[in-house]
């Protein structure tokens, strides 16, 4: 991998990691599935997801996730954010106290936009 390619990948991962770092403190106890899809200008779709578990207050809110999933998610999200002409959609699906129900939050970035914007919250 060239130095330039590695530099871009590192920059993309850092960009995506900012989103994760901002989101995690807002999560309540339970399981959360964070998914991203980036559609490139050429029509190629790049997906990634990370499963996040937040322990309840009895365990001081410990957060656990698979580092490789987090790195892949951050890289795909960051690359989409840095690419003009790419659309990005992010979905957070969180378990509720009633295990049969989920809370879903979504964010989107349109083709020529530079920011993710909240799209919806469904309960």
PDB file of C-alpha atoms in Angstrom:
ATOM      1  CA  UNK A   1       0.000   0.000   0.000  1.00  0.00           C
ATOM      2  CA  UNK A   2       1.439   3.389  -0.963  1.00  0.00           C
ATOM      3  CA  UNK A   3       2.138   6.040   1.669  1.00  0.00           C
ATOM      4  CA  UNK A   4      -0.532   8.288   0.148  1.00  0.00           C
ATOM      5  CA  UNK A   5      -3.134   5.504   0.232  1.00  0.00           C
ATOM      6  CA  UNK A   6      -2.251   4.681   3.852  1.00  0.00           C
ATOM      7  CA  UNK A   7      -2.476   8.374   4.743  1.00  0.00           C
ATOM      8  CA  UNK A   8      -5.946   8.666   3.174  1.00  0.00           C
ATOM      9  CA  UNK A   9      -7.128   5.525   4.956  1.00  0.00           C
ATOM     10  CA  UNK A  10      -5.828   6.820   8.293  1.00  0.00           C
ATOM     11  CA  UNK A  11      -7.549  10.173   7.681  1.00  0.00           C
ATOM     12  CA  UNK A  12     -10.813   8.445   6.760  1.00  0.00           C
ATOM     13  CA  UNK A  13     -10.674   6.279   9.885  1.00  0.00           C
ATOM     14  CA  UNK A  14     -10.102   9.355  12.070  1.00  0.00           C
ATOM     15  CA  UNK A  15     -13.066  11.128  10.436  1.00  0.00           C
ATOM     16  CA  UNK A  16     -15.370   8.157  11.050  1.00  0.00           C
ATOM     17  CA  UNK A  17     -14.056   7.677  14.587  1.00  0.00           C
ATOM     18  CA  UNK A  18     -15.217  11.215  15.487  1.00  0.00           C
ATOM     19  CA  UNK A  19     -18.800  10.154  14.762  1.00  0.00           C
ATOM     20  CA  UNK A  20     -18.483   7.017  16.901  1.00  0.00           C
ATOM     21  CA  UNK A  21     -16.829   8.939  19.751  1.00  0.00           C
ATOM     22  CA  UNK A  22     -19.672  11.468  19.713  1.00  0.00           C
ATOM     23  CA  UNK A  23     -22.380   8.776  19.579  1.00  0.00           C
ATOM     24  CA  UNK A  24     -21.217   6.270  22.232  1.00  0.00           C
ATOM     25  CA  UNK A  25     -21.779   8.498  25.306  1.00  0.00           C
ATOM     26  CA  UNK A  26     -25.398   8.988  24.172  1.00  0.00           C
ATOM     27  CA  UNK A  27     -26.162   5.241  24.149  1.00  0.00           C
ATOM     28  CA  UNK A  28     -28.152   3.659  26.942  1.00  0.00           C
ATOM     29  CA  UNK A  29     -27.653   0.147  28.303  1.00  0.00           C
ATOM     30  CA  UNK A  30     -28.273  -2.654  25.813  1.00  0.00           C
ATOM     31  CA  UNK A  31     -27.235  -3.783  22.359  1.00  0.00           C
ATOM     32  CA  UNK A  32     -26.844  -1.318  19.513  1.00  0.00           C
ATOM     33  CA  UNK A  33     -26.184  -2.128  15.853  1.00  0.00           C
ATOM     34  CA  UNK A  34     -24.533   0.719  13.967  1.00  0.00           C
ATOM     35  CA  UNK A  35     -24.570   0.313  10.159  1.00  0.00           C
ATOM     36  CA  UNK A  36     -23.200   2.469   7.366  1.00  0.00           C
ATOM     37  CA  UNK A  37     -23.647   2.296   3.629  1.00  0.00           C
ATOM     38  CA  UNK A  38     -21.662   4.449   1.237  1.00  0.00           C
ATOM     39  CA  UNK A  39     -22.739   4.672  -2.381  1.00  0.00           C
ATOM     40  CA  UNK A  40     -19.903   5.955  -4.536  1.00  0.00           C
ATOM     41  CA  UNK A  41     -20.305   8.167  -7.589  1.00  0.00           C
ATOM     42  CA  UNK A  42     -19.700   5.025  -9.686  1.00  0.00           C
ATOM     43  CA  UNK A  43     -22.680   3.296  -8.013  1.00  0.00           C
ATOM     44  CA  UNK A  44     -20.635   0.892  -5.870  1.00  0.00           C
ATOM     45  CA  UNK A  45     -22.032   0.307  -2.362  1.00  0.00           C
ATOM     46  CA  UNK A  46     -19.645  -0.153   0.567  1.00  0.00           C
ATOM     47  CA  UNK A  47     -21.244  -1.444   3.790  1.00  0.00           C
ATOM     48  CA  UNK A  48     -19.916  -1.809   7.334  1.00  0.00           C
ATOM     49  CA  UNK A  49     -21.422  -2.430  10.760  1.00  0.00           C
ATOM     50  CA  UNK A  50     -20.396  -2.605  14.359  1.00  0.00           C
ATOM     51  CA  UNK A  51     -22.259  -4.190  17.267  1.00  0.00           C
ATOM     52  CA  UNK A  52     -21.949  -2.124  20.444  1.00  0.00           C
ATOM     53  CA  UNK A  53     -22.945  -3.400  23.884  1.00  0.00           C
ATOM     54  CA  UNK A  54     -23.388  -0.962  26.750  1.00  0.00           C
ATOM     55  CA  UNK A  55     -23.575  -2.532  30.208  1.00  0.00           C
ATOM     56  CA  UNK A  56     -26.077  -1.240  32.717  1.00  0.00           C
ATOM     57  CA  UNK A  57     -25.316   0.935  35.734  1.00  0.00           C
ATOM     58  CA  UNK A  58     -24.379  -2.133  37.790  1.00  0.00           C
ATOM     59  CA  UNK A  59     -21.280  -2.458  35.575  1.00  0.00           C
ATOM     60  CA  UNK A  60     -20.607   1.304  35.361  1.00  0.00           C
ATOM     61  CA  UNK A  61     -21.801   1.533  31.746  1.00  0.00           C
ATOM     62  CA  UNK A  62     -18.873  -0.428  30.296  1.00  0.00           C
ATOM     63  CA  UNK A  63     -18.909  -0.328  26.477  1.00  0.00           C
ATOM     64  CA  UNK A  64     -17.757  -3.362  24.507  1.00  0.00           C
ATOM     65  CA  UNK A  65     -17.321  -3.748  20.770  1.00  0.00           C
ATOM     66  CA  UNK A  66     -15.112  -5.606  18.328  1.00  0.00           C
ATOM     67  CA  UNK A  67     -12.147  -3.354  17.394  1.00  0.00           C
ATOM     68  CA  UNK A  68     -11.916  -4.699  13.831  1.00  0.00           C
ATOM     69  CA  UNK A  69     -15.627  -3.949  13.256  1.00  0.00           C
ATOM     70  CA  UNK A  70     -15.173  -0.445  14.682  1.00  0.00           C
ATOM     71  CA  UNK A  71     -12.137   0.222  12.481  1.00  0.00           C
ATOM     72  CA  UNK A  72     -13.938  -1.001   9.354  1.00  0.00           C
ATOM     73  CA  UNK A  73     -17.018   1.087  10.191  1.00  0.00           C
ATOM     74  CA  UNK A  74     -14.941   4.209  10.894  1.00  0.00           C
ATOM     75  CA  UNK A  75     -12.942   3.790   7.676  1.00  0.00           C
ATOM     76  CA  UNK A  76     -15.996   3.295   5.439  1.00  0.00           C
ATOM     77  CA  UNK A  77     -17.882   6.184   7.081  1.00  0.00           C
ATOM     78  CA  UNK A  78     -14.869   8.493   6.924  1.00  0.00           C
ATOM     79  CA  UNK A  79     -14.155   7.637   3.297  1.00  0.00           C
ATOM     80  CA  UNK A  80     -17.767   8.403   2.413  1.00  0.00           C
ATOM     81  CA  UNK A  81     -17.649  11.694   4.283  1.00  0.00           C
ATOM     82  CA  UNK A  82     -14.489  12.747   2.464  1.00  0.00           C
ATOM     83  CA  UNK A  83     -15.720  11.773  -1.015  1.00  0.00           C
ATOM     84  CA  UNK A  84     -17.633  14.275  -3.093  1.00  0.00           C
ATOM     85  CA  UNK A  85     -20.316  12.526  -5.075  1.00  0.00           C
ATOM     86  CA  UNK A  86     -20.780   9.776  -2.468  1.00  0.00           C
ATOM     87  CA  UNK A  87     -24.019   9.343  -0.514  1.00  0.00           C
ATOM     88  CA  UNK A  88     -23.765   8.070   3.030  1.00  0.00           C
ATOM     89  CA  UNK A  89     -26.488   6.552   5.199  1.00  0.00           C
ATOM     90  CA  UNK A  90     -25.983   5.566   8.825  1.00  0.00           C
ATOM     91  CA  UNK A  91     -28.486   3.646  10.924  1.00  0.00           C
ATOM     92  CA  UNK A  92     -28.393   2.983  14.657  1.00  0.00           C
ATOM     93  CA  UNK A  93     -30.720   0.236  15.825  1.00  0.00           C
ATOM     94  CA  UNK A  94     -30.973   0.013  19.612  1.00  0.00           C
ATOM     95  CA  UNK A  95     -32.721  -2.553  21.772  1.00  0.00           C
ATOM     96  CA  UNK A  96     -35.341  -1.262  24.171  1.00  0.00           C
ATOM     97  CA  UNK A  97     -36.488  -2.520  27.536  1.00  0.00           C
ATOM     98  CA  UNK A  98     -39.102  -4.510  25.625  1.00  0.00           C
ATOM     99  CA  UNK A  99     -36.807  -6.862  23.721  1.00  0.00           C
ATOM    100  CA  UNK A 100     -39.301  -7.215  20.853  1.00  0.00           C
ATOM    101  CA  UNK A 101     -38.999  -3.486  20.054  1.00  0.00           C
ATOM    102  CA  UNK A 102     -36.129  -1.453  18.636  1.00  0.00           C
ATOM    103  CA  UNK A 103     -35.413   2.246  18.449  1.00  0.00           C
ATOM    104  CA  UNK A 104     -33.910   3.345  15.137  1.00  0.00           C
ATOM    105  CA  UNK A 105     -32.043   6.573  14.393  1.00  0.00           C
ATOM    106  CA  UNK A 106     -30.703   7.471  10.958  1.00  0.00           C
ATOM    107  CA  UNK A 107     -28.331  10.033   9.487  1.00  0.00           C
ATOM    108  CA  UNK A 108     -27.616  10.830   5.851  1.00  0.00           C
ATOM    109  CA  UNK A 109     -25.186  12.751   3.666  1.00  0.00           C
ATOM    110  CA  UNK A 110     -26.274  13.529   0.136  1.00  0.00           C
ATOM    111  CA  UNK A 111     -23.989  13.343  -2.889  1.00  0.00           C
ATOM    112  CA  UNK A 112     -22.467  16.818  -2.735  1.00  0.00           C
ATOM    113  CA  UNK A 113     -22.997  17.614   0.943  1.00  0.00           C
ATOM    114  CA  UNK A 114     -20.181  17.479   3.478  1.00  0.00           C
ATOM    115  CA  UNK A 115     -22.056  16.721   6.718  1.00  0.00           C
ATOM    116  CA  UNK A 116     -24.148  13.896   8.100  1.00  0.00           C
ATOM    117  CA  UNK A 117     -27.578  15.162   9.062  1.00  0.00           C
ATOM    118  CA  UNK A 118     -30.128  13.434  11.292  1.00  0.00           C
ATOM    119  CA  UNK A 119     -32.716  11.846   9.045  1.00  0.00           C
ATOM    120  CA  UNK A 120     -35.195  10.258  11.478  1.00  0.00           C
ATOM    121  CA  UNK A 121     -35.923   8.643  14.812  1.00  0.00           C
ATOM    122  CA  UNK A 122     -38.393   5.748  14.935  1.00  0.00           C
ATOM    123  CA  UNK A 123     -39.572   3.913  17.993  1.00  0.00           C
TER     124      UNK A 123
END
